[in-house]
Short mmCIF file of C-alpha atoms in Angstrom, two decimals:
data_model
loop_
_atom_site.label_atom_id
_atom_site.label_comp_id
_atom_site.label_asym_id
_atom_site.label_seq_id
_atom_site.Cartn_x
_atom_site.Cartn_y
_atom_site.Cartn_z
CA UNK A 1 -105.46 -200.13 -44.94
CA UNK A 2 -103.73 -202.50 -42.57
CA UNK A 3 -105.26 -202.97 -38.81
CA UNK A 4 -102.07 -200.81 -36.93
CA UNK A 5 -102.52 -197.77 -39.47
CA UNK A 6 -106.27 -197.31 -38.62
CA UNK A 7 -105.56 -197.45 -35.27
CA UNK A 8 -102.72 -195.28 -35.15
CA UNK A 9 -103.95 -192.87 -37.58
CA UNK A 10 -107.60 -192.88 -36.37
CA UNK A 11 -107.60 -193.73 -32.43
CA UNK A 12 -110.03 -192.14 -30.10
CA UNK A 13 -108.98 -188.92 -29.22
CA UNK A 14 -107.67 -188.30 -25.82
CA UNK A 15 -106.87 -184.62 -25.14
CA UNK A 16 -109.60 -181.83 -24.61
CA UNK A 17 -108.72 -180.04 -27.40
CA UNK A 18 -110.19 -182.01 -30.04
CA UNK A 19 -110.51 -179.64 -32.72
CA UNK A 20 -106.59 -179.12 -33.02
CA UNK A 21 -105.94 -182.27 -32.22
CA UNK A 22 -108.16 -183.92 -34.84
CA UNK A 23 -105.93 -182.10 -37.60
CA UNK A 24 -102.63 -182.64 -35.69
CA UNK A 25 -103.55 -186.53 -35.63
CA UNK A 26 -104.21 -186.71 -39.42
CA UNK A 27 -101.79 -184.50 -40.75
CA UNK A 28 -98.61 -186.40 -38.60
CA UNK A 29 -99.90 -189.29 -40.12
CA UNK A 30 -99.71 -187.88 -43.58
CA UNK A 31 -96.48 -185.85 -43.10
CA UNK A 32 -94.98 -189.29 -41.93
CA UNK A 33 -96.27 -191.32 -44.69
CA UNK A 34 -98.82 -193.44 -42.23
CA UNK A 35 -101.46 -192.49 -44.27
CA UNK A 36 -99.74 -192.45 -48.20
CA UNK A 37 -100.04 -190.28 -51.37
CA UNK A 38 -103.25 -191.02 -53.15
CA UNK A 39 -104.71 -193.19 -50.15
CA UNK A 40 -108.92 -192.45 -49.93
CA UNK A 41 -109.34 -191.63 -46.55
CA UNK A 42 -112.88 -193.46 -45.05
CA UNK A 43 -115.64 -191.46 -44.92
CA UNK A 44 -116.55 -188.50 -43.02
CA UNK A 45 -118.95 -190.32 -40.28
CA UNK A 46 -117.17 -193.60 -40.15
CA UNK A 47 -114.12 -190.76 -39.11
CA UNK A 48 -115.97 -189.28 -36.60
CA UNK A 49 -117.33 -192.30 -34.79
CA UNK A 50 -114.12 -193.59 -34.72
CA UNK A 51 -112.10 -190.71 -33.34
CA UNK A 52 -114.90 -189.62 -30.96
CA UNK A 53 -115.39 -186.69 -32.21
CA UNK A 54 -118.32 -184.68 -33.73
CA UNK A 55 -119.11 -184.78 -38.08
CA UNK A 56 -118.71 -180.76 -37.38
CA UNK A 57 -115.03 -181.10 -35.87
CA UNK A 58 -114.09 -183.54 -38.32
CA UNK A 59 -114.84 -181.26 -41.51
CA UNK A 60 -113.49 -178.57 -40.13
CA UNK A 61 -110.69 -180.65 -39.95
CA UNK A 62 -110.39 -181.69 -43.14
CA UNK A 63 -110.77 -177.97 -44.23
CA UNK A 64 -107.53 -177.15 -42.23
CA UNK A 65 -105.79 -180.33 -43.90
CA UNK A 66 -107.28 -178.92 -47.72
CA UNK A 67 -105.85 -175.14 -46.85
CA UNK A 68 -102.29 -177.28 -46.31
CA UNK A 69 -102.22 -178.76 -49.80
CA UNK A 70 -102.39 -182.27 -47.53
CA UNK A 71 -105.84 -183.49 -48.43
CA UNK A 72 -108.12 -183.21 -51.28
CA UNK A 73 -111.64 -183.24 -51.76
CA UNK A 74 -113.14 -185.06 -55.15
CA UNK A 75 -116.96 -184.64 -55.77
CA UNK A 76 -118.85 -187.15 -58.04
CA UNK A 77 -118.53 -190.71 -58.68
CA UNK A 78 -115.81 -192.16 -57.34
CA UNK A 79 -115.38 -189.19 -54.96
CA UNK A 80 -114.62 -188.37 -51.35
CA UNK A 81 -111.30 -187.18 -49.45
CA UNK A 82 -107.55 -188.35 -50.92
CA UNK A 83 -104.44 -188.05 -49.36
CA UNK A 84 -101.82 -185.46 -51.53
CA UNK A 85 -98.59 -186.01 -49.65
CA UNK A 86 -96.26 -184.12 -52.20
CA UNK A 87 -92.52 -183.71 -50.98
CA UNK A 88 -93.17 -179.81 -51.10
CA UNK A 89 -95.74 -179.80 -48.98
CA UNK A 90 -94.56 -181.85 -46.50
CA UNK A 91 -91.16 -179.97 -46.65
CA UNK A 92 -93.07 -176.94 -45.59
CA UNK A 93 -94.99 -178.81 -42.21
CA UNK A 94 -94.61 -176.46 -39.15
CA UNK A 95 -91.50 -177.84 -37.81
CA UNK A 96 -89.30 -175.87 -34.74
CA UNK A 97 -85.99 -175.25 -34.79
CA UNK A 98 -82.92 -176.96 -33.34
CA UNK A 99 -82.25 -173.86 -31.27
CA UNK A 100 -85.56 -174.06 -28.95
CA UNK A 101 -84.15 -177.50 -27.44
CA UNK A 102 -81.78 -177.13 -24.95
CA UNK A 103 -79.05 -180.28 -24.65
CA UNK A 104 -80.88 -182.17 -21.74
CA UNK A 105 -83.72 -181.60 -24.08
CA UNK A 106 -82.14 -183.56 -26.86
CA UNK A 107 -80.01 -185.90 -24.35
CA UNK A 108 -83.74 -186.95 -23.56
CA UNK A 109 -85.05 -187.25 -26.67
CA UNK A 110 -82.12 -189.13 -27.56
CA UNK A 111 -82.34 -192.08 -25.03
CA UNK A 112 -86.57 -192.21 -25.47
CA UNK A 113 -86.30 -192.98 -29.44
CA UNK A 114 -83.37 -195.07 -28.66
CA UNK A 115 -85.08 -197.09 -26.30
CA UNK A 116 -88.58 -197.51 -28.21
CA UNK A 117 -86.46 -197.94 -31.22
CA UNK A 118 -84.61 -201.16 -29.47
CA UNK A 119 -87.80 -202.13 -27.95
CA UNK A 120 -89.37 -202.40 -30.96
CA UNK A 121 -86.45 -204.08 -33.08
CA UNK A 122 -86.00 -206.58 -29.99
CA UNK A 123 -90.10 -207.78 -30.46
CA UNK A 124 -90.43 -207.67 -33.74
CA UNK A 125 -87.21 -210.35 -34.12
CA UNK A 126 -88.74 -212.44 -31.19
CA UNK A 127 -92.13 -212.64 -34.04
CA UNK A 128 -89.86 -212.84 -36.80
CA UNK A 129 -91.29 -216.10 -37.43
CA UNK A 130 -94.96 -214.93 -37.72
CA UNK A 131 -94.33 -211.78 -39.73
CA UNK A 132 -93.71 -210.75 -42.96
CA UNK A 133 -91.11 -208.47 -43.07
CA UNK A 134 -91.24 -208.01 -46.91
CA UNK A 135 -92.38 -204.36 -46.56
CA UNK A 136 -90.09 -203.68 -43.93
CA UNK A 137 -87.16 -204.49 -45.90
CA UNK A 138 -88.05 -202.39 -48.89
CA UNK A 139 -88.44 -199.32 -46.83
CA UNK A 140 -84.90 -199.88 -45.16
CA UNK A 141 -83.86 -199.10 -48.77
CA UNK A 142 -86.16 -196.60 -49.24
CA UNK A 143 -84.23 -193.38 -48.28
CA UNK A 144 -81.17 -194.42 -50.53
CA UNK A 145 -83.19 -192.60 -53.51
CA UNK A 146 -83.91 -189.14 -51.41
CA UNK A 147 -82.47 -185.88 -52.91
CA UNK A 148 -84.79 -183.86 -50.62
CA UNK A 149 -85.26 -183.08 -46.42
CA UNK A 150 -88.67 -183.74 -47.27
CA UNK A 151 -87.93 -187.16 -49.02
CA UNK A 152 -85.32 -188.19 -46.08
CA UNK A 153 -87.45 -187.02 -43.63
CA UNK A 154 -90.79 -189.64 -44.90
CA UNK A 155 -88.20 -192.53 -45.84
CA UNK A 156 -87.04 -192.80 -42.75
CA UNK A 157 -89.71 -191.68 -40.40
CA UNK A 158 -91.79 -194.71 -42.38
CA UNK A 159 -89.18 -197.31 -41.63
CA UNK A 160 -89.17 -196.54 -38.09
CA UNK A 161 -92.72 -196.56 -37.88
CA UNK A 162 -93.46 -199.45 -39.54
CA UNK A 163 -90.44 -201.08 -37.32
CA UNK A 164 -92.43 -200.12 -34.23
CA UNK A 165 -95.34 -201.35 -35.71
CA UNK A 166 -93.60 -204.78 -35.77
CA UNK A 167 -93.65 -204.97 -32.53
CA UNK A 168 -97.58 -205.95 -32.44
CA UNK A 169 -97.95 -202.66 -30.40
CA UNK A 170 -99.98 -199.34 -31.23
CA UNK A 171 -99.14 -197.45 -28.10
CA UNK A 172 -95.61 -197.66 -29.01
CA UNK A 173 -96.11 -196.87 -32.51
CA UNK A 174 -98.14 -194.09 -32.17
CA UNK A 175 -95.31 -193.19 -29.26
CA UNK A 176 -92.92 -193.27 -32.65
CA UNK A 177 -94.98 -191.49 -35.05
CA UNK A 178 -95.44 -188.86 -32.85
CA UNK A 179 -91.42 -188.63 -31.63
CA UNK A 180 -90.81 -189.01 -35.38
CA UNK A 181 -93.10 -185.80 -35.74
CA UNK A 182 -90.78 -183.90 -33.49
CA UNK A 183 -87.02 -184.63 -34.10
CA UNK A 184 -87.63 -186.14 -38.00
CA UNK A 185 -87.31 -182.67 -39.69
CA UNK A 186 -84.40 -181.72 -37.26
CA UNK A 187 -82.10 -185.10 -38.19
CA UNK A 188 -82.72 -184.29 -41.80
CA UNK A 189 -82.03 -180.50 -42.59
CA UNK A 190 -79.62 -181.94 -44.70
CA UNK A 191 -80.20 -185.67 -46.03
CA UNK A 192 -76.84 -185.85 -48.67
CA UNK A 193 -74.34 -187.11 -46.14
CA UNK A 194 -76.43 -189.34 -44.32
CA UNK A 195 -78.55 -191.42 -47.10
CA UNK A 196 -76.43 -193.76 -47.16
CA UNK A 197 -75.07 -194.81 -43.96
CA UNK A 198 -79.07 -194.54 -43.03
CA UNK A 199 -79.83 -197.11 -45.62
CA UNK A 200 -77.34 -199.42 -44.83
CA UNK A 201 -78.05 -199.06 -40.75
CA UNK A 202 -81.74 -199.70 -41.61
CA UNK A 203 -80.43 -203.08 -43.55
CA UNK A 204 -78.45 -204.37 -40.94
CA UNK A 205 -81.54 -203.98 -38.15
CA UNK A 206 -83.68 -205.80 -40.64
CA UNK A 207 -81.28 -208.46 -41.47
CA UNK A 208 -80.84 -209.43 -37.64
CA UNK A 209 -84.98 -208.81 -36.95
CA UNK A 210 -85.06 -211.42 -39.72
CA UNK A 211 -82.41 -214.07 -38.50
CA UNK A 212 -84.28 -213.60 -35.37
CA UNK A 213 -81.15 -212.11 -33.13
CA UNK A 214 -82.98 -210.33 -30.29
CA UNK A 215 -80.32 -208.58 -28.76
CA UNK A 216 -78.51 -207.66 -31.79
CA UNK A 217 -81.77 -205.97 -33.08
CA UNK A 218 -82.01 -204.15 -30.21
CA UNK A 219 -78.85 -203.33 -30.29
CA UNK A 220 -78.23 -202.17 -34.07
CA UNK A 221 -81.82 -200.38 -33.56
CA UNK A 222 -80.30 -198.04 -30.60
CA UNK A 223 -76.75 -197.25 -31.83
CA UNK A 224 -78.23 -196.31 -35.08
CA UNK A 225 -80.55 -193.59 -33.24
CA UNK A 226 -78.26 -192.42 -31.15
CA UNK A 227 -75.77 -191.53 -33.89
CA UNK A 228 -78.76 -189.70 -35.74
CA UNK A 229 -79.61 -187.54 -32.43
CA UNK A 230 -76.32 -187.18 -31.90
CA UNK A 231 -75.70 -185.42 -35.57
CA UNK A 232 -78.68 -182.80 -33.81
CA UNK A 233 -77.19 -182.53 -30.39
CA UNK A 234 -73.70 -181.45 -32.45
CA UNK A 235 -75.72 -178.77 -34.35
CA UNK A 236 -77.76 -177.56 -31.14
CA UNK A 237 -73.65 -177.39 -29.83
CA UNK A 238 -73.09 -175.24 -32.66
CA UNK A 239 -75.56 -172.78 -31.52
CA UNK A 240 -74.05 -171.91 -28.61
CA UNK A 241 -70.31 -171.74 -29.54
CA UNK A 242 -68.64 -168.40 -27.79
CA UNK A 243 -65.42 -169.02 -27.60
CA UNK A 244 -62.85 -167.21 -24.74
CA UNK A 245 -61.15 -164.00 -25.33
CA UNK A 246 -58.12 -164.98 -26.89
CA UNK A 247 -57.17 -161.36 -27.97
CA UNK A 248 -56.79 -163.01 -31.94
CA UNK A 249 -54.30 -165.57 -30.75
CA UNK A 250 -55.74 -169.47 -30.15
CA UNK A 251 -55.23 -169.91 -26.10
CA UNK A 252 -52.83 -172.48 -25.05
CA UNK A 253 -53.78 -175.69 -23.03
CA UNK A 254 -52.92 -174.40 -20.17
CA UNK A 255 -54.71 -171.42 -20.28
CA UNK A 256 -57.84 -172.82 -21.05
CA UNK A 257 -57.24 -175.74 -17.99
CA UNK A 258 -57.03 -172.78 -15.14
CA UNK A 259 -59.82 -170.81 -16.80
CA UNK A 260 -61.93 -173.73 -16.35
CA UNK A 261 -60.21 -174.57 -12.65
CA UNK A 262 -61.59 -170.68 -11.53
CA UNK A 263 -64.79 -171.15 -12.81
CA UNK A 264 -64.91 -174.84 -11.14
CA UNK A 265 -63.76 -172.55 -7.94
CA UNK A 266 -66.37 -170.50 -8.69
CA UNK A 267 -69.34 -173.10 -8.16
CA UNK A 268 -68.00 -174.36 -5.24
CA UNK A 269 -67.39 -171.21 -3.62
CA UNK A 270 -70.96 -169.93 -4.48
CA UNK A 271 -72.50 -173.24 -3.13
CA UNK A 272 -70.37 -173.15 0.13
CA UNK A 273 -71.56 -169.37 0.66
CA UNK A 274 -75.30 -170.60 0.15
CA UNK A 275 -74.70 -173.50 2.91
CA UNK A 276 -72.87 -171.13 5.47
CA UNK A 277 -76.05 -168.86 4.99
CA UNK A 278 -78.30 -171.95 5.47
CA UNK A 279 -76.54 -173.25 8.24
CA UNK A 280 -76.56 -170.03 10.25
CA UNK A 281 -80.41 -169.89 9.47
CA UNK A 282 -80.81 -172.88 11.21
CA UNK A 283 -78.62 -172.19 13.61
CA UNK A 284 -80.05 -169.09 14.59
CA UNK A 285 -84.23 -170.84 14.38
CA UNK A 286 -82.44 -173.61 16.80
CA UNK A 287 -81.50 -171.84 19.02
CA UNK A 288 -83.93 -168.63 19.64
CA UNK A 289 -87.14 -171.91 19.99
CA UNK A 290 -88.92 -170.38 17.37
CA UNK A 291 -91.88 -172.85 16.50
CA UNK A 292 -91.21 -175.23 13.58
CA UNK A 293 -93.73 -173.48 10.96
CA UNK A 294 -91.51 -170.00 12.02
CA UNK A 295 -88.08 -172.07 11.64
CA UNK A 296 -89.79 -173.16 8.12
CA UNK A 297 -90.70 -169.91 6.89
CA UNK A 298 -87.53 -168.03 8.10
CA UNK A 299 -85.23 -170.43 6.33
CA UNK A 300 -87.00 -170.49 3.47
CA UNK A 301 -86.57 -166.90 3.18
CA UNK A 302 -82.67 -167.20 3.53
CA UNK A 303 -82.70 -169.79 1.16
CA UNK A 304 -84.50 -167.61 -1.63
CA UNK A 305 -82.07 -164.60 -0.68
CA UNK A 306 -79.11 -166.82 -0.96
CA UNK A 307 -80.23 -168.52 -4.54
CA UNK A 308 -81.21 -164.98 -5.88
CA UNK A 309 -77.41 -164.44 -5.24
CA UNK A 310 -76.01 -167.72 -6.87
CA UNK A 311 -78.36 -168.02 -9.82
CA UNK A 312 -77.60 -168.69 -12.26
CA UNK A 313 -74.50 -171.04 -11.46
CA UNK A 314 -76.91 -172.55 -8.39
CA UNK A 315 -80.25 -174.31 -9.02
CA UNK A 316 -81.65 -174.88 -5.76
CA UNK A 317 -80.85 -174.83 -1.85
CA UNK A 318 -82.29 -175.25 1.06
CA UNK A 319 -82.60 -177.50 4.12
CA UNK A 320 -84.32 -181.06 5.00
CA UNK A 321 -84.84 -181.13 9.00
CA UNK A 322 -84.39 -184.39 10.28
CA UNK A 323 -87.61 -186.15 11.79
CA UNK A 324 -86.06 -187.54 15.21
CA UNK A 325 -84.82 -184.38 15.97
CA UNK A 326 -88.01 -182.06 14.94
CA UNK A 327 -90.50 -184.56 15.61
CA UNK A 328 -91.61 -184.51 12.41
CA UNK A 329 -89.65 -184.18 9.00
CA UNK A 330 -90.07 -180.98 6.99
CA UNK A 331 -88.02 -179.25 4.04
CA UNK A 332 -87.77 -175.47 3.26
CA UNK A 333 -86.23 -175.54 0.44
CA UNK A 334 -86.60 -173.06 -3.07
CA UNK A 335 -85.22 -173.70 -6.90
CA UNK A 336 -84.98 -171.53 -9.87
CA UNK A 337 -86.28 -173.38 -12.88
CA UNK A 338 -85.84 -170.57 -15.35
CA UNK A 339 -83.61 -168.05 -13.48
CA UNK A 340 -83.51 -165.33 -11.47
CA UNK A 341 -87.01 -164.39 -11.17
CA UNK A 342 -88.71 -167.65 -11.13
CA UNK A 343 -88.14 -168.88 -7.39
CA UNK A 344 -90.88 -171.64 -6.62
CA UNK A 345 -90.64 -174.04 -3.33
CA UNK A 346 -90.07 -177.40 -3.70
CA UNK A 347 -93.04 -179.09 -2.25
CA UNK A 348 -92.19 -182.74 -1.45
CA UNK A 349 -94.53 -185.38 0.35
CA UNK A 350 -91.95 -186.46 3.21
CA UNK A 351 -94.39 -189.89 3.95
CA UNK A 352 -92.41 -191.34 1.01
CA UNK A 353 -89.15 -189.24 0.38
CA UNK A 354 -86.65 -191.69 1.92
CA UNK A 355 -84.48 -189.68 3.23
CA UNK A 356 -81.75 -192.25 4.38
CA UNK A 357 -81.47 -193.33 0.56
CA UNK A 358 -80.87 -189.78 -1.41
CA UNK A 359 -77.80 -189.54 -3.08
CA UNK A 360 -77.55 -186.23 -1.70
CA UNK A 361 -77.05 -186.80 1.74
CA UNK A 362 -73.69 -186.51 3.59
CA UNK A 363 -72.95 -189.26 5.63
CA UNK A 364 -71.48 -189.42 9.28
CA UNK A 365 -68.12 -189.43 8.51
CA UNK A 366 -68.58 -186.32 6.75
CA UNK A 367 -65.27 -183.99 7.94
CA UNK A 368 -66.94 -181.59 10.79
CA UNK A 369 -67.72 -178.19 9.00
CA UNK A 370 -67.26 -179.86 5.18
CA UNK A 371 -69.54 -180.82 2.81
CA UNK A 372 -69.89 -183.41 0.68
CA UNK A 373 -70.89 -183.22 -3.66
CA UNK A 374 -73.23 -185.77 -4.47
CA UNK A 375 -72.20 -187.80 -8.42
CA UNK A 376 -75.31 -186.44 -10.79
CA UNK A 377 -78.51 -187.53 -10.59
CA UNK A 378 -82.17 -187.39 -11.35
CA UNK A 379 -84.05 -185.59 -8.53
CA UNK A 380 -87.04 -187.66 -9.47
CA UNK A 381 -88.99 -186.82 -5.99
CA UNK A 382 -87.98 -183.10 -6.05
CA UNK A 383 -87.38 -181.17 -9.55
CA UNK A 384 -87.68 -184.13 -11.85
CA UNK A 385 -83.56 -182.32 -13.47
CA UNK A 386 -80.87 -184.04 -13.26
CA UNK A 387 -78.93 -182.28 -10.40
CA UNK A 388 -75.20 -182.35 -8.25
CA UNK A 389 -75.98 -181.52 -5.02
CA UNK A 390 -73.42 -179.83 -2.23
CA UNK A 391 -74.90 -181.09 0.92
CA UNK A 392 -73.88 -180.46 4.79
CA UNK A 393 -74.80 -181.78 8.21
CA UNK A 394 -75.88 -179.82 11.03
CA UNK A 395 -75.31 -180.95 14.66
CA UNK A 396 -76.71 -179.43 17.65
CA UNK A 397 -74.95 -180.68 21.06
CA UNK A 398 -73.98 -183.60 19.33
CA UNK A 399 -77.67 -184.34 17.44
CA UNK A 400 -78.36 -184.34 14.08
CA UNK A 401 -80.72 -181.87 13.47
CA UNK A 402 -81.07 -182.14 9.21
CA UNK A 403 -78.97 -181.18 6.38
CA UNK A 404 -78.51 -177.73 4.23
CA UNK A 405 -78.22 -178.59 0.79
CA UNK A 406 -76.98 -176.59 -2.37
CA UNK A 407 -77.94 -177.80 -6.08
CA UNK A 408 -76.35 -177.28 -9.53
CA UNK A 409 -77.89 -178.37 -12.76
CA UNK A 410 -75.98 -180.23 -15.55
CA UNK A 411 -77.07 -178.16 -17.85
CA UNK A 412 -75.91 -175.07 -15.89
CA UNK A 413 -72.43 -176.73 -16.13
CA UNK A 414 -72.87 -177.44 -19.72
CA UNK A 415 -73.84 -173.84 -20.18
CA UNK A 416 -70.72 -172.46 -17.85
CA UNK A 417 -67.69 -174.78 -19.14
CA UNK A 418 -68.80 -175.52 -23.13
CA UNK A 419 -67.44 -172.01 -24.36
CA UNK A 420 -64.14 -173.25 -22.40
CA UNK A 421 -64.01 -176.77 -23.72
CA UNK A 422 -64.60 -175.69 -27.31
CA UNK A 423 -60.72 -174.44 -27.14
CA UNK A 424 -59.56 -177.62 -26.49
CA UNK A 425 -59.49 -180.77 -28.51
CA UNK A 426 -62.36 -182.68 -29.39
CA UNK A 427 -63.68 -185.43 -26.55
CA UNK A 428 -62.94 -183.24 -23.89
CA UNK A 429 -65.19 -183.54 -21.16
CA UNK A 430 -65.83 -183.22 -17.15
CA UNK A 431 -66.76 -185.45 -15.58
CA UNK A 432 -68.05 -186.09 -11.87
CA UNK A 433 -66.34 -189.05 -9.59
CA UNK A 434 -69.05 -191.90 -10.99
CA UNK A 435 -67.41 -190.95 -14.89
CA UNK A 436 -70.91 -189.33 -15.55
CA UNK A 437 -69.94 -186.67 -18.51
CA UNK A 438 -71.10 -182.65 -17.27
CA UNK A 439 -69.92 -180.75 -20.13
CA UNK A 440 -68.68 -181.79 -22.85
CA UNK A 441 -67.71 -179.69 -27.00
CA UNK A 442 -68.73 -183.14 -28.43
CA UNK A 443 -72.26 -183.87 -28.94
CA UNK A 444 -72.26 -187.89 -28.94
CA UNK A 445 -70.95 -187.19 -24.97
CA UNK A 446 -73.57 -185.72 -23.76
CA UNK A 447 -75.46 -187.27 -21.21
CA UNK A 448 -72.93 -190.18 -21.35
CA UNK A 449 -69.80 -191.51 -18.99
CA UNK A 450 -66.75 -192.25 -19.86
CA UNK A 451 -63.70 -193.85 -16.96
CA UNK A 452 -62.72 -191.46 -14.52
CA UNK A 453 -59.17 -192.18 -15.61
CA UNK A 454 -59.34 -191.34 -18.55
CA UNK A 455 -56.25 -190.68 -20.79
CA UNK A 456 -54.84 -186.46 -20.05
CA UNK A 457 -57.25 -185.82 -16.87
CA UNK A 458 -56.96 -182.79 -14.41
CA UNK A 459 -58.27 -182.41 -10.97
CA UNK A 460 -60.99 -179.51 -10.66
CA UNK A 461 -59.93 -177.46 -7.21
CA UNK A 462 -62.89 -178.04 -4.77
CA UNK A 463 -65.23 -180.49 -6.40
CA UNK A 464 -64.56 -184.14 -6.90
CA UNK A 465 -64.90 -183.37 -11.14
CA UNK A 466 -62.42 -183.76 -13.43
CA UNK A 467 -61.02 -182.43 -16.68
CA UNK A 468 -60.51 -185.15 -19.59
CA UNK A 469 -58.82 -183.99 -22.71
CA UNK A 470 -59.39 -185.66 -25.72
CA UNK A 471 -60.84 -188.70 -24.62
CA UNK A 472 -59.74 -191.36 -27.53
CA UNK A 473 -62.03 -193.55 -25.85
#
């Protein structure tokens, strides 16, 4: 067994749970063909020492492997524990469905393989010179020959891991095996139409690794997984088609364009509600001197009344006081992660929140009274989602006093304009002023941009989005 298996199939354990995770470990590594059909696995102690576990966890590990057909035990001469990775077997692994992702979800998924993917493609051509690449290259071809999900899903999962494995590093190919765990069996519910276009993007990533092309490696290696998320991301779509009333007759362009200009009315006039209530909060703290843990606590509780209102077309809201003005900077401010009845604050450490930088923040020549929608972004030092946020000053006397804020979730636009968009051609999208895609019917969009210009575009009323049609793009 080569050095990178071992370690990858056999590493020190890291989690608590070592029982589970003992089995989990092994069985991956047989499901993904890591450890192959027929391989003698090393012995029972040398296992043990090795994973840092105890002989006791170990067997009972093996046990759980023997009740799932994946390992066998043969006594005598000769004897000891052998892989049995049969294609019906594997085909029946614990695998989840498509339908317990949501889009940002697979969106993520989507860029993480695609970037480890390139990563690895991108080393493994600056070594080509010091590798062999012989085994590589035969299981590019490998999945050509699948009839199965079971046979798709090992081909491929193999080339990828060995691909990573190129790369000369084991945290990124154990990274791999364990994505290819995940999304593997959801790429290949059905491997017929993709066999061979898999095969020959697999050939084309080796064939640059091998003529030592860095960026085209990299670059093959990511288009190719993108296209194979994407195929998942389209079924996930499928999931949640529910199209408009059209009363039995298909609805006209035009129909569809104002039902989606209400509903864009409809967000904004929810998140201007929430930042008049916010507003008047502070307002009201301001100006009766209450102290600042009182203004805190009685804005925060305007802010949770308000969201309870707007969820779920809102996210979050609240309000960011500004330091010179309070003497200190504080935020009261309360999401929804799950919906209505899963308020939490949003507890942020204002020592390094730079609050002059967030893309959230209206600046001064924000219209007196208006607000301003920040493009989308990840709210890495708040919610970790990617977010929109409405956001307004508040003056007192002519001094800035902080900023009420109102936030919508890409994925709650997804959710609110997809059963729209599906009436309308293919490619049609939203898109916020940066060209950053919102919703979308087409699942190779999502997450993406495309020109703010593009092609048949409408203005949304109240929100600097816009309708694309059909983006040919």
């Amino acid at each position: 067994m080569s050095t990178w298996k071992e370690q990858l199939a056999f590493a020190p354990l890291e989690t608590a749970d070592r029982g589970e995770e003992v089995a989990r470990r092994l069985r991956h590594a047989i499901e993904l063909g890591v450890l192959e059909d027929g391989s003698q696995l090393p012995s029972e102690s040398y296992l043990a020492t090795r994973m840092g576990v105890s002989t006791l966890t170990l067997r009972a590990a093996l046990a759980e492997l023997r009740g799932l057909g994946l390992v066998e035990t043969r006594r005598g001469k000769g004897g000891g524990s052998f892989v049995k990775a049969n294609t019906g077997d594997v085909a029946r692994m614990q695998k989840q469905s498509v339908g317990t992702y949501s889009l940002e979800d697979l969106r993520d998924l989507r860029e993480f393989r695609a970037f480890l993917a390139g990563s690895a493609a991108a080393a493994a051509a600056e070594r080509s010179s010091r590798l062999s690449l012989a085994r590589l290259e035969y299981m590019s071809d490998e999945i050509r020959t699948s009839e199965h999900p079971a046979d798709a899903i090992r081909a491929d999962s193999k080339f990828h891991i060995e691909l990573a494995a190129s790369s000369g590093s084991v945290r990124l190919t154990r990274q791999e095996a364990e994505l290819q765990a995940e999304v593997g069996p959801l790429i290949w519910m059905d491997p017929a139409p993709r066999r061979q276009a898999a095969a020959d993007d697999h050939a084309r990533i080796v064939e640059a690794i091998k003529a030592g092309d860095v960026a085209l490696s990299r670059q093959l290696a990511e288009d190719h997984v993108r296209r194979d998320m994407n195929l998942v991301i389209d079924e996930r779509l499928e999931l949640d088609v529910s199209p408009i009333d059209t009363k039995g007759k298909p609805p006209s362009v035009d129909r569809v364009v104002t039902a989606i200009e209400t509903l864009a009315g409809t967000f904004q006039g929810i998140a201007a509600a929430s930042l008049r209530d916010l507003e008047q909060a502070v307002r009201t703290s301001i100006s009766s001197g209450v102290s600042r843990e009182k203004a805190d606590s009685e804005i925060y509780a305007v802010a949770r009344r308000s969201l309870a209102i707007g969820v779920p077309l809102l996210y979050g809201n609240g309000f960011m006081a500004d330091q010179d003005f309070y003497g200190e900077g504080w935020i009261a401010w309360c999401y929804a992660p799950t919906g209505p009845e899963s308020h939490q604050r949003l507890y942020i450490d204002m020592d390094l929140y730079e609050v002059n930088t967030v893309p959230w923040l209206p600046g001064e020549d924000t219209e007196e009274g208006g607000y301003h929608v920040s493009h989308a972004y990840v709210d890495a030092s708040g919610t970790n989602e990617i977010v929109m946020t409405f956001g307004r000053r508040i003056t007192v006397d002519g001094q800035y006093a902080g900023v009420v804020g109102a936030d919508v979730s890409v994925s709650q636009l997804q959710t609110a304009f997809e059963p729209h968009l599906r009436a309308l051609p293919p490619n049609s999208c939203i898109v916020d002023q940066h060209g950053a895609i919102l919703a979308t019917n087409t699942g190779r969009f999502v997450g993406g941009t495309i020109p703010v210009d593009s092609g048949d575009s409408h203005e949304l009323p109240g929100v600097p989005w816009r309708l694309c049609i059909g983006y040919a793009g």
